Coordinates of C-alpha atoms in Angstrom, one line a residue:
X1437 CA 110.5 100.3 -32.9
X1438 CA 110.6 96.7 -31.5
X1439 CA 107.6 96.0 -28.5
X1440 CA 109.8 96.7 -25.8
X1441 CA 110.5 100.5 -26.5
X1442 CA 107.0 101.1 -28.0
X1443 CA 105.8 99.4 -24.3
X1444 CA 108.1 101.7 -22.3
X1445 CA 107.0 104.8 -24.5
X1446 CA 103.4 104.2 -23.9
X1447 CA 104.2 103.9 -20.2
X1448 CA 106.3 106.9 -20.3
X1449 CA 103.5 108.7 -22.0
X1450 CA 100.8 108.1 -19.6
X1451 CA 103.1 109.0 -16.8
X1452 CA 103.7 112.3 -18.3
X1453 CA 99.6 113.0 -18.7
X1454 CA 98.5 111.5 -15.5
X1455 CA 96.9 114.4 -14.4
X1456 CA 95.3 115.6 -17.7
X1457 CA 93.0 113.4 -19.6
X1458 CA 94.2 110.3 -21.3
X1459 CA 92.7 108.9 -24.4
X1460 CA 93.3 105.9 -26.7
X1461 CA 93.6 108.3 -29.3
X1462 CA 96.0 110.6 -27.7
X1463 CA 98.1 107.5 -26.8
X1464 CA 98.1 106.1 -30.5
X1465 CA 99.2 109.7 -31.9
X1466 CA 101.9 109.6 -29.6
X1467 CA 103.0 106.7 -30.8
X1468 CA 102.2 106.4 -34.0
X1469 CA 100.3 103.4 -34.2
X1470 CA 96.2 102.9 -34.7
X1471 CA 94.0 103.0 -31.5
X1472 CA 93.2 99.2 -32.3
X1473 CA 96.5 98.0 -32.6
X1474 CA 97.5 100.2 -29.4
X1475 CA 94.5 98.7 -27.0
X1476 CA 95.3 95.5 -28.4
X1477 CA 99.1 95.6 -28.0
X1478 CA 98.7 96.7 -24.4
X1479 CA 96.1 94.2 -23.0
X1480 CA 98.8 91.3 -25.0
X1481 CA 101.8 92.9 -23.4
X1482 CA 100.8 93.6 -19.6
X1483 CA 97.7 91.4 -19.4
X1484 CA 95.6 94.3 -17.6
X1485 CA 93.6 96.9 -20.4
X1486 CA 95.3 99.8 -21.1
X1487 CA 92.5 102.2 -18.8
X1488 CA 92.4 99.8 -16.1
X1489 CA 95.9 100.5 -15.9
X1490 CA 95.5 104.3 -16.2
X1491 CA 92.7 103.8 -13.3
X1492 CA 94.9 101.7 -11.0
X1493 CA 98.1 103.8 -11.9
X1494 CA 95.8 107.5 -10.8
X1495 CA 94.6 105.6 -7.4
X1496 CA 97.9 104.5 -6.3
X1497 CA 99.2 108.7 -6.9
X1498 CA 96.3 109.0 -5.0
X1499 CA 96.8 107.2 -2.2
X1500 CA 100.2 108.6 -1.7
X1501 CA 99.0 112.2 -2.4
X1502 CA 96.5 111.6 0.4
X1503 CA 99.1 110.3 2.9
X1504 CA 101.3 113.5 2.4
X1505 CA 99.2 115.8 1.8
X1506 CA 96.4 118.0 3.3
X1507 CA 94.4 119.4 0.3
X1508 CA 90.7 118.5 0.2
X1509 CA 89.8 115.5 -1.7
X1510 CA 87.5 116.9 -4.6
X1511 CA 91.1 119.2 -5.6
X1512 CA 93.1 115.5 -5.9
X1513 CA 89.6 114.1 -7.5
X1514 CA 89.9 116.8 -10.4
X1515 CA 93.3 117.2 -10.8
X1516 CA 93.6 113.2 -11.5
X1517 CA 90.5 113.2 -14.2
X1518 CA 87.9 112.0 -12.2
X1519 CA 84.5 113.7 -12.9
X1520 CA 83.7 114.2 -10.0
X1521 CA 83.9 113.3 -6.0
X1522 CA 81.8 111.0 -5.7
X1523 CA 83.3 109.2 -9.0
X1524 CA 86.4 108.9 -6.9
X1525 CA 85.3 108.3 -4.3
X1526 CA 83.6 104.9 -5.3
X1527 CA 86.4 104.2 -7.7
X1528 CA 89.0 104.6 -4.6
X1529 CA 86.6 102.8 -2.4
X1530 CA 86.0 99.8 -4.9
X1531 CA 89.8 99.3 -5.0
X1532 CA 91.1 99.9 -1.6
X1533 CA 88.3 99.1 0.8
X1534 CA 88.0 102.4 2.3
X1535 CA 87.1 105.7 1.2
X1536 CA 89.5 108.3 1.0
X1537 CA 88.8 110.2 4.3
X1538 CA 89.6 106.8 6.1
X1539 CA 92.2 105.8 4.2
X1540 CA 93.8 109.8 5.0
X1541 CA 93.0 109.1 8.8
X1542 CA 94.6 105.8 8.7
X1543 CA 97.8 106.9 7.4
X1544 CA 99.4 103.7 6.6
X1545 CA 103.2 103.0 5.8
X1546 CA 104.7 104.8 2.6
X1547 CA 106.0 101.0 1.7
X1548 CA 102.8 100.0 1.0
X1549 CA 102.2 101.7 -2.6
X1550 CA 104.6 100.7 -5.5
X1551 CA 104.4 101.9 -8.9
X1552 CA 102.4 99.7 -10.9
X1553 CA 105.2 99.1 -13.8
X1554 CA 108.5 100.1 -13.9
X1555 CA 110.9 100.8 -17.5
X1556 CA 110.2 97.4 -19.0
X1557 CA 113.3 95.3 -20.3
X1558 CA 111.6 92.5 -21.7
X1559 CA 108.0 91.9 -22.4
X1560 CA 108.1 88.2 -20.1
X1561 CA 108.9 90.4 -16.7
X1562 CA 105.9 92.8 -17.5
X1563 CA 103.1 90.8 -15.7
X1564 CA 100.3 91.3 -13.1
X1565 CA 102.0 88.7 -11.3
X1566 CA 105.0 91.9 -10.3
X1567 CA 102.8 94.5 -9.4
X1568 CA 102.3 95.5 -5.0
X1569 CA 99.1 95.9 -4.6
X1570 CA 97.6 96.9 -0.8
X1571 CA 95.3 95.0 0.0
X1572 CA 93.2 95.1 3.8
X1573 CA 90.5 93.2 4.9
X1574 CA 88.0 94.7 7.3
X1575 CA 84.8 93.8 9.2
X1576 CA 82.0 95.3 8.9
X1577 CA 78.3 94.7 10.4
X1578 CA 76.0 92.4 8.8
X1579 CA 73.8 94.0 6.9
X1580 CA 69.6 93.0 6.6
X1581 CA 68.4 93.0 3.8
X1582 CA 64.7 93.3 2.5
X1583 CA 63.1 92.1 -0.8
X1584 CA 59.4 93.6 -1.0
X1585 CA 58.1 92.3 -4.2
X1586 CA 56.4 94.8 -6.8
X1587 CA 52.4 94.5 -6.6
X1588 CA 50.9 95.7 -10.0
X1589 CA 49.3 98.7 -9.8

């Protein structure tokens, strides 16, 4: 198996497991390869680590489940691996710069989220450099903030 197919079958793996949980070992069975060589081979090939992907790849289905779809956030928190809702929350919040309930009431443009890779054809064109990413900047108040130094007690 030359890099290019065992790329697009790790790919095609995660994509089939998105909403169970995904492990390096799970991966590496798939593929028959060692977890070592698999972590390794995927931070070398896409320049991203291989659960930074998987993270990225669950928030982007969840952006686009949330723009179609009226179920309550903890149900698309569990059924894409995240522990729990506030775990997603932060994650999704971290990322996109709003939390999920104002990214659902906001209810931007179906053009905004890609997928993050596509079936690769050579290793060169699988970069971070391709992947659409949504990205908003917004103001918010200033914030005060105060140091109180411990006293010893």
């Amino acid at each position: 198996m030359d890099e290019i197919e065992l790329l697009n079958e790790i790919l095609a793996y995660i994509d089939a497991h998105l909403h169970e949980e995904v492990s390096l070992k799970r991966i590496s069975d798939a593929v028959c390869y060692s977890d070592e060589f698999v972590s390794r081979f995927f931070k070398r090939s896409a320049g991203i680590n291989l659960f930074d992907y998987i993270r990225k790849k669950r928030l982007i289905l969840a952006a686009a489940e949330l723009q179609k779809n009226n179920g309550t956030i903890l149900d698309l928190a569990m059924s894409l691996g995240f522990g729990s809702h506030e775990v997603f929350t932060r994650t999704f919040s971290s990322h996109l710069g709003l939390s999920p309930s104002e990214f659902r009431e906001m209810k931007p443009g179906k053009s905004l989220f890609m997928p993050l890779f596509k079936r690769v054809e050579s290793i060169k064109e699988f970069t971070m450099e391709s992947i659409t990413i949504f990205t908003q900047v917004i103001d918010r108040p200033e914030r005060k903030f105060c140091y109180v130094p411990a006293v010893k007690a």
